[in-house]
PDB file of N, CA and C in Angstrom:
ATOM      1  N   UNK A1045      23.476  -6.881   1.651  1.00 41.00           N
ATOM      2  CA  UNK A1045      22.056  -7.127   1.458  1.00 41.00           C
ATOM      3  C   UNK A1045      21.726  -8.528   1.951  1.00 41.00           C
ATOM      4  N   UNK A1046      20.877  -8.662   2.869  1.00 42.00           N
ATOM      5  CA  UNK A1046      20.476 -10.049   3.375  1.00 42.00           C
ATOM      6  C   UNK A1046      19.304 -10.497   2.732  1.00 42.00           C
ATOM      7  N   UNK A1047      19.831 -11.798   1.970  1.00 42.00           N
ATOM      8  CA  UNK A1047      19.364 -12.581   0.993  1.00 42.00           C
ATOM      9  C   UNK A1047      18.427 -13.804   1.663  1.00 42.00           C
ATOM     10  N   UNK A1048      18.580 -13.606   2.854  1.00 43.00           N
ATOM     11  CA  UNK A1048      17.679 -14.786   3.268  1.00 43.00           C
ATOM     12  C   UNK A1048      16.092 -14.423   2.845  1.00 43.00           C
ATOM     13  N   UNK A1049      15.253 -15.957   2.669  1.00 41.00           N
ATOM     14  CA  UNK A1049      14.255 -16.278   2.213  1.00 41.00           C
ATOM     15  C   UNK A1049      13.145 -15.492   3.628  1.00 41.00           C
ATOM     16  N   UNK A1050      12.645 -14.868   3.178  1.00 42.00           N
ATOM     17  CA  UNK A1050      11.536 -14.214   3.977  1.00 42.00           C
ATOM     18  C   UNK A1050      10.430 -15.375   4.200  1.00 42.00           C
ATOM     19  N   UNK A1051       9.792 -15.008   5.792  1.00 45.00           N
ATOM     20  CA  UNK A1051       8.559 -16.147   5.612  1.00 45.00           C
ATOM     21  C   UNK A1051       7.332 -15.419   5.028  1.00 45.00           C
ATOM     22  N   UNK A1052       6.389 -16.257   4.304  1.00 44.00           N
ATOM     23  CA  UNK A1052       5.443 -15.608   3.223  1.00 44.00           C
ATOM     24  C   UNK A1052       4.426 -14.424   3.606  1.00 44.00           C
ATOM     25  N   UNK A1053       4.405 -14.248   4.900  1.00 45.00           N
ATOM     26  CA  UNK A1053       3.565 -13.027   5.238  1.00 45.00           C
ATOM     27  C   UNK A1053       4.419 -11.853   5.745  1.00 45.00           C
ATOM     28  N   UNK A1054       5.983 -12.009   4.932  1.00 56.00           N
ATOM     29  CA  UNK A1054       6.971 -10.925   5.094  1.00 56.00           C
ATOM     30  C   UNK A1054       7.312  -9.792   4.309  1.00 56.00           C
ATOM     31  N   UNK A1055       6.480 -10.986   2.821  1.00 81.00           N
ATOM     32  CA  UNK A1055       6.956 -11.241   1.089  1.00 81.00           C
ATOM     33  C   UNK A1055       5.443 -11.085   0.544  1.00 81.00           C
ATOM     34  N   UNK A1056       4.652 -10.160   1.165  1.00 90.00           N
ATOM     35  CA  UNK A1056       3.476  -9.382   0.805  1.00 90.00           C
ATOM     36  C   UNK A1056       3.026  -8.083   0.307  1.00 90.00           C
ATOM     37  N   UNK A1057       2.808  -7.501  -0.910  1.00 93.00           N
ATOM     38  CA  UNK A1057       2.893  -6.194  -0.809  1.00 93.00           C
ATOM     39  C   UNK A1057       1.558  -5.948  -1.030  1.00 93.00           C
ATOM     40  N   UNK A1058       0.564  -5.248  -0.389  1.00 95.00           N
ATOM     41  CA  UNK A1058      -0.596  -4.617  -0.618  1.00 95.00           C
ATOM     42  C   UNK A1058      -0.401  -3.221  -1.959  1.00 95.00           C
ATOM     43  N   UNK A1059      -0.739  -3.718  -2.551  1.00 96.00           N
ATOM     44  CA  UNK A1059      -0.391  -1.926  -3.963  1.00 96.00           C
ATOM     45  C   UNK A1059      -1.965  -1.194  -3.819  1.00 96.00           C
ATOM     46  N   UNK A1060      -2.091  -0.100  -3.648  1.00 95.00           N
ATOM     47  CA  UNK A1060      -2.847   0.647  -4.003  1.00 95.00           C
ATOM     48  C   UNK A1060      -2.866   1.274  -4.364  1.00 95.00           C
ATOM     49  N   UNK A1061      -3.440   1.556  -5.594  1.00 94.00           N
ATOM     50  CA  UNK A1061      -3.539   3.198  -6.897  1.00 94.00           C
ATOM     51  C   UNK A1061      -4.511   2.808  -7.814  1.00 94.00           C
ATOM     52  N   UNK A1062      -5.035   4.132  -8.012  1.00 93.00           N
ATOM     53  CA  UNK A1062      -6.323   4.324  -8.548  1.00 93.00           C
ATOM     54  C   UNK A1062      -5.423   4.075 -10.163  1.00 93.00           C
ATOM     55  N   UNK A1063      -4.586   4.000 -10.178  1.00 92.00           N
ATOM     56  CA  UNK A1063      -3.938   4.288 -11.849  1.00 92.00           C
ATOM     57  C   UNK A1063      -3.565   2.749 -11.525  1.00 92.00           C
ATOM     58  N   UNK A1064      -4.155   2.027 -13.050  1.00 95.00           N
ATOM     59  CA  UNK A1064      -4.016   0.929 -13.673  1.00 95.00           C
ATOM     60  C   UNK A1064      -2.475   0.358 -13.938  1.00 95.00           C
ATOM     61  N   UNK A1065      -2.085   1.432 -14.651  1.00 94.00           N
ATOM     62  CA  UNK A1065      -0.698   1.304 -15.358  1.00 94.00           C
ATOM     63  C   UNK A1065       0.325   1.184 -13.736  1.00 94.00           C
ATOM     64  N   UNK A1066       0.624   2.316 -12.952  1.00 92.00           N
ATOM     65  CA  UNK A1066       0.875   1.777 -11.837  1.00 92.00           C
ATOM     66  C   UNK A1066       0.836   0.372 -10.862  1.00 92.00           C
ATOM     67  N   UNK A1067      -0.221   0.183 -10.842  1.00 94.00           N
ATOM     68  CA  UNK A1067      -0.444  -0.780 -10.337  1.00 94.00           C
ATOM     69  C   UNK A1067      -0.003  -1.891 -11.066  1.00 94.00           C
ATOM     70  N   UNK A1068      -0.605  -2.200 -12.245  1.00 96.00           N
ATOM     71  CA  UNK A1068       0.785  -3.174 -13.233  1.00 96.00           C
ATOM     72  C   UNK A1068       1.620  -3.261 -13.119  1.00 96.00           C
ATOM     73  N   UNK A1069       2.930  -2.261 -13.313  1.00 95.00           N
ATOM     74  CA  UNK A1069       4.400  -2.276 -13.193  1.00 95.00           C
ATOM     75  C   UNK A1069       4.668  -2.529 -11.538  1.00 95.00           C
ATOM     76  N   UNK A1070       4.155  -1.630 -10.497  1.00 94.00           N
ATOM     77  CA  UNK A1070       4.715  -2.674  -9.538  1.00 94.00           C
ATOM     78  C   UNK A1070       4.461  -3.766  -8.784  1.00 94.00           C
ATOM     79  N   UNK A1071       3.200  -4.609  -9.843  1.00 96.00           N
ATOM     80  CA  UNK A1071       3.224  -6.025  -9.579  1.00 96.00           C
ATOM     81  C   UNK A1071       4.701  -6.720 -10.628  1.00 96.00           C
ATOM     82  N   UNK A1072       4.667  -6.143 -11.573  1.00 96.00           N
ATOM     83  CA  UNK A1072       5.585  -6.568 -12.176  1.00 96.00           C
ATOM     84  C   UNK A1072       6.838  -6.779 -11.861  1.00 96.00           C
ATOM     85  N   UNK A1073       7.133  -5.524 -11.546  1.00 95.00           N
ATOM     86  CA  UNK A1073       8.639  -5.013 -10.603  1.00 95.00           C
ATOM     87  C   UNK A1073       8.917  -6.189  -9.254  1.00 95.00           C
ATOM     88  N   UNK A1074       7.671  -6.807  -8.411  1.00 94.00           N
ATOM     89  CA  UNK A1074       7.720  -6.712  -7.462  1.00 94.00           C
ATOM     90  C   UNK A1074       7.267  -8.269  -7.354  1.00 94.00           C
ATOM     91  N   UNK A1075       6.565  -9.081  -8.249  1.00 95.00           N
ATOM     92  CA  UNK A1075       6.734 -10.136  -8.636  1.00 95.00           C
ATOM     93  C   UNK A1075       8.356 -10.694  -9.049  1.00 95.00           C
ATOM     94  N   UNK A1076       9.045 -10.225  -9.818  1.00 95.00           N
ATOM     95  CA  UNK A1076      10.138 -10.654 -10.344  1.00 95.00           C
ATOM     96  C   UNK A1076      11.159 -10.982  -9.210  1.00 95.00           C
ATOM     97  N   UNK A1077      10.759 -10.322  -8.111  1.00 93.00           N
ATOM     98  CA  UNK A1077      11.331 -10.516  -7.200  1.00 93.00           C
ATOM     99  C   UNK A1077      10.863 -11.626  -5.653  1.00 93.00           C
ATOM    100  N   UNK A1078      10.096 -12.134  -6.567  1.00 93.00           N
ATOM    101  CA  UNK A1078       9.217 -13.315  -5.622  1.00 93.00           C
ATOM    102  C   UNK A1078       8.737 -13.104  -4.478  1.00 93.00           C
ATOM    103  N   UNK A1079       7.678 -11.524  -4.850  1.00 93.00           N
ATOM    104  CA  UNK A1079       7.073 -11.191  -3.741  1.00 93.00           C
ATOM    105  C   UNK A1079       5.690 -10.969  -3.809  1.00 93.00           C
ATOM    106  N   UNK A1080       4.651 -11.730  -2.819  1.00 94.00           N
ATOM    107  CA  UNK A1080       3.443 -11.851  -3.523  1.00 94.00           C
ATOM    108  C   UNK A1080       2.693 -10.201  -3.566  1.00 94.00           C
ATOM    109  N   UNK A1081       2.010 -10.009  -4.559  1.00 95.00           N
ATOM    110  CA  UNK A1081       1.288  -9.311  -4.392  1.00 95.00           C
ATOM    111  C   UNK A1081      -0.049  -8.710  -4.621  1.00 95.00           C
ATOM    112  N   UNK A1082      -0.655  -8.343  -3.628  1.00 95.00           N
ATOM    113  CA  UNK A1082      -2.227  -8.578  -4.238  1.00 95.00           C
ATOM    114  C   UNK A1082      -2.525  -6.503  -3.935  1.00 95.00           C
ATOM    115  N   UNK A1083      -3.651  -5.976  -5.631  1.00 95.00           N
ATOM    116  CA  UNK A1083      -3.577  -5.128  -5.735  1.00 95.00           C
ATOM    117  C   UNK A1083      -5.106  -4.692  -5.470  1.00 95.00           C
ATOM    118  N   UNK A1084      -5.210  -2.978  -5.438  1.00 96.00           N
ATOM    119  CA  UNK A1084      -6.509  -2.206  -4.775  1.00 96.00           C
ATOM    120  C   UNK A1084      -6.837  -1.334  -5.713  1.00 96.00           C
ATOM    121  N   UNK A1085      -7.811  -0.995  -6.473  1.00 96.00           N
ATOM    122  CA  UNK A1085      -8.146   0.047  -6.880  1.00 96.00           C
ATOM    123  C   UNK A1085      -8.150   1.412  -6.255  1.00 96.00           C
ATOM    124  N   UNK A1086      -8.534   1.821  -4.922  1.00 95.00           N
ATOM    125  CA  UNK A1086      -8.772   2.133  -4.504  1.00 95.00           C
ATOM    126  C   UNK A1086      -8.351   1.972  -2.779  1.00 95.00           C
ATOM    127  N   UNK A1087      -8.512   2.834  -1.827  1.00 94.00           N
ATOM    128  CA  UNK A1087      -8.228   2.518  -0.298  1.00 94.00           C
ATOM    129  C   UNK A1087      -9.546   2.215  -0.381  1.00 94.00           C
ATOM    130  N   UNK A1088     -11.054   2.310  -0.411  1.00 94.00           N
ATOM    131  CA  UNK A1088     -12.039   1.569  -0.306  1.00 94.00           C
ATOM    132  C   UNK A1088     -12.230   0.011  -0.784  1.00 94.00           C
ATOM    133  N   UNK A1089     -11.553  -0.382  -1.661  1.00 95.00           N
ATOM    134  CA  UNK A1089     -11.494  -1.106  -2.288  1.00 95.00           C
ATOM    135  C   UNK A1089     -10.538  -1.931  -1.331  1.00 95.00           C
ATOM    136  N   UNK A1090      -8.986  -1.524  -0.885  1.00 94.00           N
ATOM    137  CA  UNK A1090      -8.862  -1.914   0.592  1.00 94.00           C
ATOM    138  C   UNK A1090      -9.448  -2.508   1.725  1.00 94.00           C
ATOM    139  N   UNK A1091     -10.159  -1.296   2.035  1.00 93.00           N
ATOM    140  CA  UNK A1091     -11.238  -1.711   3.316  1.00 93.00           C
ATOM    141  C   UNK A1091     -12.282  -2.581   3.170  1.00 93.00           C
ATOM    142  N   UNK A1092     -12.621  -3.088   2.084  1.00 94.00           N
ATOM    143  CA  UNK A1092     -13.995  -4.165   1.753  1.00 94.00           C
ATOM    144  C   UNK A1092     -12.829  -5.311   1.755  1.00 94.00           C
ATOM    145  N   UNK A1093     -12.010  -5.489   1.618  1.00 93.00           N
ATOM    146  CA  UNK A1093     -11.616  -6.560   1.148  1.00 93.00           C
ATOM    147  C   UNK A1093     -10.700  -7.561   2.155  1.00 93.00           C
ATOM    148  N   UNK A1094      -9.931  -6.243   3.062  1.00 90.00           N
ATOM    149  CA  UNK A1094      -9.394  -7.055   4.331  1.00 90.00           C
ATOM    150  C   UNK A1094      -9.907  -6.254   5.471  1.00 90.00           C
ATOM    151  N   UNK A1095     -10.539  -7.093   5.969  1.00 83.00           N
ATOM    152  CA  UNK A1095     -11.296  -6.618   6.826  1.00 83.00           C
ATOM    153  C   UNK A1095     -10.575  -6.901   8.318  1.00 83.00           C
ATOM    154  N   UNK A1096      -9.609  -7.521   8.366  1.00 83.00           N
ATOM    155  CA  UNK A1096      -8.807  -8.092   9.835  1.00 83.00           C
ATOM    156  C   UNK A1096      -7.316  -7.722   9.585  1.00 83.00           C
ATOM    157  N   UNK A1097      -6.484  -7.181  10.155  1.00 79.00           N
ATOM    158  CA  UNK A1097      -5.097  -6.915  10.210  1.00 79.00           C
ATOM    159  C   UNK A1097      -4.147  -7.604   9.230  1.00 79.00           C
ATOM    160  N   UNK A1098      -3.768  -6.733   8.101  1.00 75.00           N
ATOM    161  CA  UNK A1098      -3.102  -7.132   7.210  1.00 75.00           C
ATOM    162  C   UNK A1098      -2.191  -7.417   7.730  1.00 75.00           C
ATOM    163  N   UNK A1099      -1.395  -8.360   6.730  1.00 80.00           N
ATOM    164  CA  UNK A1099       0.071  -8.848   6.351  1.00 80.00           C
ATOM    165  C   UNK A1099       0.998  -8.372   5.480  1.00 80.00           C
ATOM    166  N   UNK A1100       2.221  -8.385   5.687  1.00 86.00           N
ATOM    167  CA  UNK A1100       3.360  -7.572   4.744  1.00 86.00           C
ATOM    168  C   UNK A1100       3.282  -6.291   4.755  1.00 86.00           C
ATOM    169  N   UNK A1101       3.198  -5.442   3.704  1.00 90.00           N
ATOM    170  CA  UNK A1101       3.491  -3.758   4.049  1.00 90.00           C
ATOM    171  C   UNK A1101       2.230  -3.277   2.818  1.00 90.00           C
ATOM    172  N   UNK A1102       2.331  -2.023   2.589  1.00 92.00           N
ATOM    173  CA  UNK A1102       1.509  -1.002   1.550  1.00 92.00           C
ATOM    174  C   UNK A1102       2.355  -0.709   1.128  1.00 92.00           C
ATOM    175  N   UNK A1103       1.887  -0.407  -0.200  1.00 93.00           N
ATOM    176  CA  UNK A1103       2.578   0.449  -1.063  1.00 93.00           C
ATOM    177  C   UNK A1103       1.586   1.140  -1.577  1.00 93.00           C
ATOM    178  N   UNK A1104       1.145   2.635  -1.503  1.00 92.00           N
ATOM    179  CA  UNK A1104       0.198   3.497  -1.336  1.00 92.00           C
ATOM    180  C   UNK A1104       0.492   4.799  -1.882  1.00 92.00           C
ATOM    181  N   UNK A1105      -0.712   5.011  -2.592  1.00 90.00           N
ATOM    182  CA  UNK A1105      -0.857   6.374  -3.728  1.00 90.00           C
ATOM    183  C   UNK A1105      -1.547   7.288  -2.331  1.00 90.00           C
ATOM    184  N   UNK A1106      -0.695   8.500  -2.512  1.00 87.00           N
ATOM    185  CA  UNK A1106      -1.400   9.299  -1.694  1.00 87.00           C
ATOM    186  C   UNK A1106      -2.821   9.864  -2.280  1.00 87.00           C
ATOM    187  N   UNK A1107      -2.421  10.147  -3.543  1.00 84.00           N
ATOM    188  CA  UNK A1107      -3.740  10.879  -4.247  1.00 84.00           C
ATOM    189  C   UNK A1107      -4.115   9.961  -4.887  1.00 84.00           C
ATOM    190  N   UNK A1108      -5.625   9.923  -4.485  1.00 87.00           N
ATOM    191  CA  UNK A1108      -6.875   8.754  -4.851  1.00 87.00           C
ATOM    192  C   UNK A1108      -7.993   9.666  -4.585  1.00 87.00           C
ATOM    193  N   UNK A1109      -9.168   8.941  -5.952  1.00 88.00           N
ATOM    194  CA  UNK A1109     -10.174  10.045  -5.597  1.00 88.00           C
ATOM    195  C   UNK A1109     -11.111   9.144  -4.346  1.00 88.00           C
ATOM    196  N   UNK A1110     -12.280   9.633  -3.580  1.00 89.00           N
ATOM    197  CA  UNK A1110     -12.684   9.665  -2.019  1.00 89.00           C
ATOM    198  C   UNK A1110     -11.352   9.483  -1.432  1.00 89.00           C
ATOM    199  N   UNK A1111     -11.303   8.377  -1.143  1.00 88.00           N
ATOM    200  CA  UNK A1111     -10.314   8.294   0.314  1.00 88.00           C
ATOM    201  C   UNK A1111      -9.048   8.272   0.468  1.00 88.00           C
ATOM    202  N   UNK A1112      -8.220   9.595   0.400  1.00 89.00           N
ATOM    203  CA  UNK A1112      -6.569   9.076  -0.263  1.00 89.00           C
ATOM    204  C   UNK A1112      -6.087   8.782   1.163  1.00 89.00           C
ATOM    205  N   UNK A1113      -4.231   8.116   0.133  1.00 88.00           N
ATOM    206  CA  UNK A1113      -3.757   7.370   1.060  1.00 88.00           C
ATOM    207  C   UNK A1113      -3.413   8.060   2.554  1.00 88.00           C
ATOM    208  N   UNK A1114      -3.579   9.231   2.911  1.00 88.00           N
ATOM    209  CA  UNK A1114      -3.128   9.550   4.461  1.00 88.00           C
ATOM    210  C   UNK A1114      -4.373   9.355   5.022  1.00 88.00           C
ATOM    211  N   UNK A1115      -5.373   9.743   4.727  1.00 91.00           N
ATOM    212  CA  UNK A1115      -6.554   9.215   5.616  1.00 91.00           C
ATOM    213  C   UNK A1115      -6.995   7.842   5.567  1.00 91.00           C
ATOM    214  N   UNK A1116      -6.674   7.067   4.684  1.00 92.00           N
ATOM    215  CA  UNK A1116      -6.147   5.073   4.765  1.00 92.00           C
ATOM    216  C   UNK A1116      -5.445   4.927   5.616  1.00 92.00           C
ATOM    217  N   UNK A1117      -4.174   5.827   6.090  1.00 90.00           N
ATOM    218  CA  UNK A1117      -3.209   5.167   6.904  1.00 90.00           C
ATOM    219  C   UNK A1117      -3.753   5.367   8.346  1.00 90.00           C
ATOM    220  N   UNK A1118      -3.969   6.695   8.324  1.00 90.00           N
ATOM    221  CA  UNK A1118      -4.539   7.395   9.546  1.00 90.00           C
ATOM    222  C   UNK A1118      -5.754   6.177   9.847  1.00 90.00           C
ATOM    223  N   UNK A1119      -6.859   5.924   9.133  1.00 92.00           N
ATOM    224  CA  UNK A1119      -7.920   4.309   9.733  1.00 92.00           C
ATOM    225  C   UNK A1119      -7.249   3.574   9.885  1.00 92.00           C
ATOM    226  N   UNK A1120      -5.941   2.998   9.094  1.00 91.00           N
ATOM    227  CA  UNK A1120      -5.533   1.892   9.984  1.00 91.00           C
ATOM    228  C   UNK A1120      -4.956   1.749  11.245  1.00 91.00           C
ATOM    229  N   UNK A1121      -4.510   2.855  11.168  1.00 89.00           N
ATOM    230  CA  UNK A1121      -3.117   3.507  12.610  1.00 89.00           C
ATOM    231  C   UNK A1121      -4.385   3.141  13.296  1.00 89.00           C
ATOM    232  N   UNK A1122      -5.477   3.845  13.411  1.00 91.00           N
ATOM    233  CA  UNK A1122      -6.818   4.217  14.563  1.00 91.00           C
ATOM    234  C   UNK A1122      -7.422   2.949  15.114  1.00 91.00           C
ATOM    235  N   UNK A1123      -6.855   1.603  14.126  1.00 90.00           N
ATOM    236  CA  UNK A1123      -7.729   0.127  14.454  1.00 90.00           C
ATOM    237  C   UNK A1123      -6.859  -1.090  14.739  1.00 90.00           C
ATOM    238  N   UNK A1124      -5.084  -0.072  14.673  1.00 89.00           N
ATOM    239  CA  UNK A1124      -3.765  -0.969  15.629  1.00 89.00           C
ATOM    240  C   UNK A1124      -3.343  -1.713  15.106  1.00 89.00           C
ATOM    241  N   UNK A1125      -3.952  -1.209  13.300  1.00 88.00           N
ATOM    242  CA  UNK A1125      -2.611  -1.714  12.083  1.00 88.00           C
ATOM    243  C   UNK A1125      -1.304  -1.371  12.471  1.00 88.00           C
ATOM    244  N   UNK A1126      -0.315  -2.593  12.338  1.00 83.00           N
ATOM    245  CA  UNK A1126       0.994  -1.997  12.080  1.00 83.00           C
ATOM    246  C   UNK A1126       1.823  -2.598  11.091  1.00 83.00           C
ATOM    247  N   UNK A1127       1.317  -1.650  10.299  1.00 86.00           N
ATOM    248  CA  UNK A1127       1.457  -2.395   8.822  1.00 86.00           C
ATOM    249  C   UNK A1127       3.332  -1.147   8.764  1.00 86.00           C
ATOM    250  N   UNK A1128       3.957  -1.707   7.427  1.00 88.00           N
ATOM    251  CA  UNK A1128       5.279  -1.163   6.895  1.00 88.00           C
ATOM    252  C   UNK A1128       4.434  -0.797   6.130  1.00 88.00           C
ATOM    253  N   UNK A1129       4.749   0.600   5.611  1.00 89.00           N
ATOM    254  CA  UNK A1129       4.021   1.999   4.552  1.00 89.00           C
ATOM    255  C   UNK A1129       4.940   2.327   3.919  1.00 89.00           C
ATOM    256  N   UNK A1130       4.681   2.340   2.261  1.00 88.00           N
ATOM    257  CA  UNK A1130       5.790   2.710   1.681  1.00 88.00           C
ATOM    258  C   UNK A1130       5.162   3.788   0.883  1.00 88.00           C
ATOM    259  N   UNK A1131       4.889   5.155   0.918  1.00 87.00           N
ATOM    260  CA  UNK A1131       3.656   6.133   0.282  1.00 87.00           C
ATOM    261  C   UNK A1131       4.209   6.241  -1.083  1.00 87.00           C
ATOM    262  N   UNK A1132       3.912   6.506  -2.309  1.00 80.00           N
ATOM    263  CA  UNK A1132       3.726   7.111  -3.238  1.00 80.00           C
ATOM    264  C   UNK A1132       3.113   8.272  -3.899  1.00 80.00           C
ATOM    265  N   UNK A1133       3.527   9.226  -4.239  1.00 75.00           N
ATOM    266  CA  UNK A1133       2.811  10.549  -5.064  1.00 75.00           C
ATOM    267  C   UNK A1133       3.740  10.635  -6.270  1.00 75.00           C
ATOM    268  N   UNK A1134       3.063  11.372  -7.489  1.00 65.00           N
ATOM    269  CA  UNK A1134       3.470  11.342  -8.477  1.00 65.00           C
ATOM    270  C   UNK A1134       3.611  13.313  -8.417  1.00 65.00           C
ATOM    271  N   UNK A1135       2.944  14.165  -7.328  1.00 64.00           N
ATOM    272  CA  UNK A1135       2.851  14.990  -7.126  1.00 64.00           C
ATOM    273  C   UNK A1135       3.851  15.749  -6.007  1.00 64.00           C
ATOM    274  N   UNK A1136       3.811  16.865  -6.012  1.00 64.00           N
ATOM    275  CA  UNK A1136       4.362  17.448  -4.650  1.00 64.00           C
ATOM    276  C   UNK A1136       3.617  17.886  -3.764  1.00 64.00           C
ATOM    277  N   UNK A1137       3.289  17.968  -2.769  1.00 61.00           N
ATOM    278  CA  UNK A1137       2.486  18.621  -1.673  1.00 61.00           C
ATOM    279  C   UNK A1137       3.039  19.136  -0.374  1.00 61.00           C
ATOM    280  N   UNK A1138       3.263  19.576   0.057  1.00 65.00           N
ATOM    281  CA  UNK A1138       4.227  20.386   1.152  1.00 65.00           C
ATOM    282  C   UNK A1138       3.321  19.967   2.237  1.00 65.00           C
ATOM    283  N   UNK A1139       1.782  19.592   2.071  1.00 63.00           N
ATOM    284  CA  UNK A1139       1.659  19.832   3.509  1.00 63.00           C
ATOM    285  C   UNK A1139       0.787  18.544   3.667  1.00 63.00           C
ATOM    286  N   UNK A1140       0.614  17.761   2.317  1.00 60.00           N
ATOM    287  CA  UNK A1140       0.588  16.363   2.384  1.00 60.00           C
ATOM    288  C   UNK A1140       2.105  15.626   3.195  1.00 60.00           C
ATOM    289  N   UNK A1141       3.217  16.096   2.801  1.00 57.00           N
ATOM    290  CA  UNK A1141       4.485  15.699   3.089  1.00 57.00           C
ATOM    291  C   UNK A1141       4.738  15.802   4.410  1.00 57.00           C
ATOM    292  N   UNK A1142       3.831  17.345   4.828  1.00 63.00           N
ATOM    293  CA  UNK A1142       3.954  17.287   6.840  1.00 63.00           C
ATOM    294  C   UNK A1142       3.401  16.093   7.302  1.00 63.00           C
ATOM    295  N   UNK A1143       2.339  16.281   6.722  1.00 60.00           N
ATOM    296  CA  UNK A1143       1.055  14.870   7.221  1.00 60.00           C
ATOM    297  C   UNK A1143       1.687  13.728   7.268  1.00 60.00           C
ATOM    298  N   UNK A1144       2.266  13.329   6.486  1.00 56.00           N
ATOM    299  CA  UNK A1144       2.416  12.178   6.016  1.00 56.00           C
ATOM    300  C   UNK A1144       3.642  11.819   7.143  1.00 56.00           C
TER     301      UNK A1144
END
């Protein structure tokens, strides 16, 4: 495991989930590990807020109510984000899972 010190826009995690409790624990989880992170209610809540090519990666609820996370990824892919995606579901979906 390479322990070297990341530079700070490496050591970014974008969290998005409509669930509170989620979003808590993996600031928690993910803090402890001295990694900044700033969280979304929402993928709209996303899009108002960085409006120019993020830094660091997602960590992303597929199911959100309006805009879930594959059609978030799919706008960013479309505007030459190249962000690291790390998806989350608490669900199964077979054809969310093709998509995705």
């Amino acid at each position: 495991m390479d322990t070297a010190v990341q530079p700070r826009d490496q050591r970014l995690v974008h969290v998005i989930d409509d669930d509170e409790a989620v979003r808590e624990s993996m600031r928690a989880v993910l803090e402890s590990f001295s990694i900044e992170v700033t969280d979304y209610v929402s993928a709209l809540d996303f899009l108002e807020r960085v409006t120019e090519p993020a830094d660091g990666c997602l960590l992303l609820d597929l199911h959100m109510p309006g805009m879930n996370g594959l059609d978030l990824l799919e706008l960013i892919r479309g505007r030459g984000w190249n962000l690291h995606v790390v998806i989350l579901t608490g669900r199964r979906d077979e054809q969310l899972k093709e998509r995705a």
